Amino acid sequence: MQFPTTRTVTQSHHGDDHVTLDYDARFLRRKVLTSNGGIQFLVDLDQTASLNRGDAFQLDDGRLIEIVPASEALMEVTGDLTRMAWHIGNRHTPCQIEDGRLLIQHDHVLRDMLEQLGATLRDVVEPFTPEGGAYGHGRTHGHAH
């Protein structure tokens, strides 16, 4: 079966359709996806990309498929946010930073550590768009900056 293909990611808030992906699924290079409207298409990028709201796949037939972050199970962290952010970052954990709270993915070891540090934790379900890497856009891995 032949799918429409995309080799291009662009900025768009007015796509012909959209695809809802969680944080882990928004890190990809090559994969067949199905839009919320049922369009199957092949993502075939030159390199792995970290995608977020506002990005869109441009199909070879010209259609745009917007990327929408899916709601997922997260931990909301409140308390001494500067201190908590330091400890979360020290463990290279993706973290969404907002006024008055931090959001991280569920991890029982981090939960225990943050509770011991005095954080208040609450389970939430919402889209997750953590901060990108300090040395460029998107995610970074390791220390080879």
PDB file of C-alpha atoms in Angstrom:
ATOM      1  CA  MET A   1       0.000   0.000   0.000  1.00  0.00           C
ATOM      2  CA  GLN A   2       1.293   3.442  -0.939  1.00  0.00           C
ATOM      3  CA  PHE A   3       0.942   6.166   1.712  1.00  0.00           C
ATOM      4  CA  PRO A   4       1.328   9.906   1.232  1.00  0.00           C
ATOM      5  CA  THR A   5       4.814  10.763   2.477  1.00  0.00           C
ATOM      6  CA  THR A   6       6.283  13.684   4.359  1.00  0.00           C
ATOM      7  CA  ARG A   7       9.915  14.630   4.510  1.00  0.00           C
ATOM      8  CA  THR A   8       9.121  18.129   5.757  1.00  0.00           C
ATOM      9  CA  VAL A   9       8.067  19.588   9.088  1.00  0.00           C
ATOM     10  CA  THR A  10       6.803  23.162   8.977  1.00  0.00           C
ATOM     11  CA  GLN A  11       5.026  25.615  11.281  1.00  0.00           C
ATOM     12  CA  SER A  12       1.236  25.709  10.943  1.00  0.00           C
ATOM     13  CA  HIS A  13      -1.858  26.233  13.051  1.00  0.00           C
ATOM     14  CA  HIS A  14      -4.258  25.708  10.146  1.00  0.00           C
ATOM     15  CA  GLY A  15      -3.701  22.173   8.890  1.00  0.00           C
ATOM     16  CA  ASP A  16      -6.013  20.053   6.789  1.00  0.00           C
ATOM     17  CA  ASP A  17      -6.089  17.517   9.656  1.00  0.00           C
ATOM     18  CA  HIS A  18      -4.174  16.802  12.852  1.00  0.00           C
ATOM     19  CA  VAL A  19      -2.429  13.919  14.558  1.00  0.00           C
ATOM     20  CA  THR A  20      -2.427  13.585  18.342  1.00  0.00           C
ATOM     21  CA  LEU A  21       0.832  12.223  19.777  1.00  0.00           C
ATOM     22  CA  ASP A  22       2.180  11.900  23.313  1.00  0.00           C
ATOM     23  CA  TYR A  23       5.637  13.205  24.257  1.00  0.00           C
ATOM     24  CA  ASP A  24       7.500  10.003  23.413  1.00  0.00           C
ATOM     25  CA  ALA A  25       5.710   9.593  20.054  1.00  0.00           C
ATOM     26  CA  ARG A  26       6.631  13.190  19.085  1.00  0.00           C
ATOM     27  CA  PHE A  27      10.303  12.135  18.839  1.00  0.00           C
ATOM     28  CA  LEU A  28      10.589  10.353  15.522  1.00  0.00           C
ATOM     29  CA  ARG A  29      12.328  10.010  12.206  1.00  0.00           C
ATOM     30  CA  ARG A  30      10.488   7.330  10.232  1.00  0.00           C
ATOM     31  CA  LYS A  31       7.064   5.956  11.022  1.00  0.00           C
ATOM     32  CA  VAL A  32       3.608   5.416   9.533  1.00  0.00           C
ATOM     33  CA  LEU A  33       1.052   7.582  11.361  1.00  0.00           C
ATOM     34  CA  THR A  34      -2.714   7.955  11.105  1.00  0.00           C
ATOM     35  CA  SER A  35      -4.255  11.394  11.517  1.00  0.00           C
ATOM     36  CA  ASN A  36      -7.317  11.920  13.673  1.00  0.00           C
ATOM     37  CA  GLY A  37      -9.330  12.143  10.432  1.00  0.00           C
ATOM     38  CA  GLY A  38      -8.046   8.767   9.195  1.00  0.00           C
ATOM     39  CA  ILE A  39      -5.280   9.833   6.783  1.00  0.00           C
ATOM     40  CA  GLN A  40      -2.422   7.323   6.886  1.00  0.00           C
ATOM     41  CA  PHE A  41       0.947   8.787   5.931  1.00  0.00           C
ATOM     42  CA  LEU A  42       4.625   7.938   6.141  1.00  0.00           C
ATOM     43  CA  VAL A  43       6.923  10.262   8.069  1.00  0.00           C
ATOM     44  CA  ASP A  44      10.396   9.932   6.528  1.00  0.00           C
ATOM     45  CA  LEU A  45      12.603  12.719   7.905  1.00  0.00           C
ATOM     46  CA  ASP A  46      16.346  13.108   7.263  1.00  0.00           C
ATOM     47  CA  GLN A  47      17.023  12.983  10.998  1.00  0.00           C
ATOM     48  CA  THR A  48      15.134  12.356  14.208  1.00  0.00           C
ATOM     49  CA  ALA A  49      13.103  15.398  15.246  1.00  0.00           C
ATOM     50  CA  SER A  50      11.418  16.538  18.442  1.00  0.00           C
ATOM     51  CA  LEU A  51       7.982  17.865  17.474  1.00  0.00           C
ATOM     52  CA  ASN A  52       5.529  20.035  19.378  1.00  0.00           C
ATOM     53  CA  ARG A  53       2.314  22.028  19.043  1.00  0.00           C
ATOM     54  CA  GLY A  54       2.588  24.392  16.099  1.00  0.00           C
ATOM     55  CA  ASP A  55       4.587  21.936  14.006  1.00  0.00           C
ATOM     56  CA  ALA A  56       2.950  20.213  11.045  1.00  0.00           C
ATOM     57  CA  PHE A  57       3.849  17.494   8.587  1.00  0.00           C
ATOM     58  CA  GLN A  58       3.620  18.681   4.993  1.00  0.00           C
ATOM     59  CA  LEU A  59       2.575  15.725   2.853  1.00  0.00           C
ATOM     60  CA  ASP A  60       3.884  15.288  -0.684  1.00  0.00           C
ATOM     61  CA  ASP A  61       0.379  16.088  -1.977  1.00  0.00           C
ATOM     62  CA  GLY A  62       0.434  19.489  -0.203  1.00  0.00           C
ATOM     63  CA  ARG A  63      -1.830  18.702   2.762  1.00  0.00           C
ATOM     64  CA  LEU A  64      -0.722  19.795   6.237  1.00  0.00           C
ATOM     65  CA  ILE A  65      -1.195  17.521   9.246  1.00  0.00           C
ATOM     66  CA  GLU A  66      -0.859  19.521  12.488  1.00  0.00           C
ATOM     67  CA  ILE A  67       0.773  17.955  15.521  1.00  0.00           C
ATOM     68  CA  VAL A  68      -1.262  18.108  18.736  1.00  0.00           C
ATOM     69  CA  PRO A  69       0.258  16.988  22.058  1.00  0.00           C
ATOM     70  CA  ALA A  70      -1.847  14.216  23.605  1.00  0.00           C
ATOM     71  CA  SER A  71      -2.939  14.279  27.219  1.00  0.00           C
ATOM     72  CA  GLU A  72      -0.944  11.846  29.322  1.00  0.00           C
ATOM     73  CA  ALA A  73      -0.482  10.895  32.952  1.00  0.00           C
ATOM     74  CA  LEU A  74       1.957  13.296  34.637  1.00  0.00           C
ATOM     75  CA  MET A  75       3.048  14.461  38.076  1.00  0.00           C
ATOM     76  CA  GLU A  76       2.495  18.086  39.015  1.00  0.00           C
ATOM     77  CA  VAL A  77       5.222  19.373  41.343  1.00  0.00           C
ATOM     78  CA  THR A  78       4.694  22.388  43.600  1.00  0.00           C
ATOM     79  CA  GLY A  79       6.678  23.792  46.492  1.00  0.00           C
ATOM     80  CA  ASP A  80      10.187  25.256  46.300  1.00  0.00           C
ATOM     81  CA  LEU A  81      10.263  25.162  42.486  1.00  0.00           C
ATOM     82  CA  THR A  82      13.829  26.406  42.091  1.00  0.00           C
ATOM     83  CA  ARG A  83      15.140  23.613  44.295  1.00  0.00           C
ATOM     84  CA  MET A  84      12.849  20.993  42.738  1.00  0.00           C
ATOM     85  CA  ALA A  85      13.788  22.069  39.191  1.00  0.00           C
ATOM     86  CA  TRP A  86      17.475  21.730  40.060  1.00  0.00           C
ATOM     87  CA  HIS A  87      17.029  18.164  41.318  1.00  0.00           C
ATOM     88  CA  ILE A  88      14.841  17.190  38.340  1.00  0.00           C
ATOM     89  CA  GLY A  89      17.337  18.699  35.877  1.00  0.00           C
ATOM     90  CA  ASN A  90      20.241  17.039  37.668  1.00  0.00           C
ATOM     91  CA  ARG A  91      18.625  13.726  36.701  1.00  0.00           C
ATOM     92  CA  HIS A  92      18.205  14.809  33.040  1.00  0.00           C
ATOM     93  CA  THR A  93      14.450  14.384  33.342  1.00  0.00           C
ATOM     94  CA  PRO A  94      12.171  16.193  30.865  1.00  0.00           C
ATOM     95  CA  CYS A  95      10.319  18.947  32.721  1.00  0.00           C
ATOM     96  CA  GLN A  96       7.594  21.397  31.712  1.00  0.00           C
ATOM     97  CA  ILE A  97       8.150  24.636  33.623  1.00  0.00           C
ATOM     98  CA  GLU A  98       5.171  26.889  34.338  1.00  0.00           C
ATOM     99  CA  ASP A  99       4.359  29.661  36.782  1.00  0.00           C
ATOM    100  CA  GLY A 100       3.671  27.948  40.082  1.00  0.00           C
ATOM    101  CA  ARG A 101       4.348  24.346  39.035  1.00  0.00           C
ATOM    102  CA  LEU A 102       6.510  21.833  37.225  1.00  0.00           C
ATOM    103  CA  LEU A 103       5.220  18.856  35.229  1.00  0.00           C
ATOM    104  CA  ILE A 104       7.162  15.610  34.819  1.00  0.00           C
ATOM    105  CA  GLN A 105       6.401  12.093  33.668  1.00  0.00           C
ATOM    106  CA  HIS A 106       5.568   9.496  36.306  1.00  0.00           C
ATOM    107  CA  ASP A 107       8.597   7.924  37.948  1.00  0.00           C
ATOM    108  CA  HIS A 108       8.367   6.321  41.388  1.00  0.00           C
ATOM    109  CA  VAL A 109      12.019   7.074  42.204  1.00  0.00           C
ATOM    110  CA  LEU A 110      11.571  10.785  41.401  1.00  0.00           C
ATOM    111  CA  ARG A 111       8.288  10.802  43.316  1.00  0.00           C
ATOM    112  CA  ASP A 112      10.025   9.473  46.434  1.00  0.00           C
ATOM    113  CA  MET A 113      12.935  11.906  46.080  1.00  0.00           C
ATOM    114  CA  LEU A 114      10.701  14.954  45.532  1.00  0.00           C
ATOM    115  CA  GLU A 115       8.450  14.047  48.469  1.00  0.00           C
ATOM    116  CA  GLN A 116      11.540  13.714  50.696  1.00  0.00           C
ATOM    117  CA  LEU A 117      12.613  17.184  49.539  1.00  0.00           C
ATOM    118  CA  GLY A 118       9.246  18.608  50.609  1.00  0.00           C
ATOM    119  CA  ALA A 119       7.482  18.889  47.263  1.00  0.00           C
ATOM    120  CA  THR A 120       3.727  18.547  46.944  1.00  0.00           C
ATOM    121  CA  LEU A 121       2.844  16.116  44.155  1.00  0.00           C
ATOM    122  CA  ARG A 122      -0.445  15.621  42.371  1.00  0.00           C
ATOM    123  CA  ASP A 123      -1.302  13.243  39.547  1.00  0.00           C
ATOM    124  CA  VAL A 124      -2.707  15.056  36.493  1.00  0.00           C
ATOM    125  CA  VAL A 125      -3.626  14.128  32.928  1.00  0.00           C
ATOM    126  CA  GLU A 126      -2.771  16.799  30.360  1.00  0.00           C
ATOM    127  CA  PRO A 127      -0.511  17.502  27.367  1.00  0.00           C
ATOM    128  CA  PHE A 128       3.230  17.410  28.106  1.00  0.00           C
ATOM    129  CA  THR A 129       5.572  19.849  26.385  1.00  0.00           C
ATOM    130  CA  PRO A 130       8.780  20.048  28.412  1.00  0.00           C
ATOM    131  CA  GLU A 131      11.580  22.547  27.897  1.00  0.00           C
ATOM    132  CA  GLY A 132      13.917  21.862  24.986  1.00  0.00           C
ATOM    133  CA  GLY A 133      17.650  21.386  25.261  1.00  0.00           C
ATOM    134  CA  ALA A 134      19.875  24.242  26.339  1.00  0.00           C
ATOM    135  CA  TYR A 135      22.133  23.950  23.261  1.00  0.00           C
ATOM    136  CA  GLY A 136      19.507  23.968  20.538  1.00  0.00           C
ATOM    137  CA  HIS A 137      15.901  23.214  19.797  1.00  0.00           C
ATOM    138  CA  GLY A 138      14.173  20.076  20.971  1.00  0.00           C
ATOM    139  CA  ARG A 139      15.577  17.292  23.042  1.00  0.00           C
ATOM    140  CA  THR A 140      19.181  16.655  23.882  1.00  0.00           C
ATOM    141  CA  HIS A 141      20.736  13.387  24.973  1.00  0.00           C
ATOM    142  CA  GLY A 142      23.976  12.836  26.779  1.00  0.00           C
ATOM    143  CA  HIS A 143      26.690  15.415  27.269  1.00  0.00           C
ATOM    144  CA  ALA A 144      28.101  15.702  23.729  1.00  0.00           C
ATOM    145  CA  HIS A 145      27.010  19.314  23.181  1.00  0.00           C
TER     146      HIS A 145
END
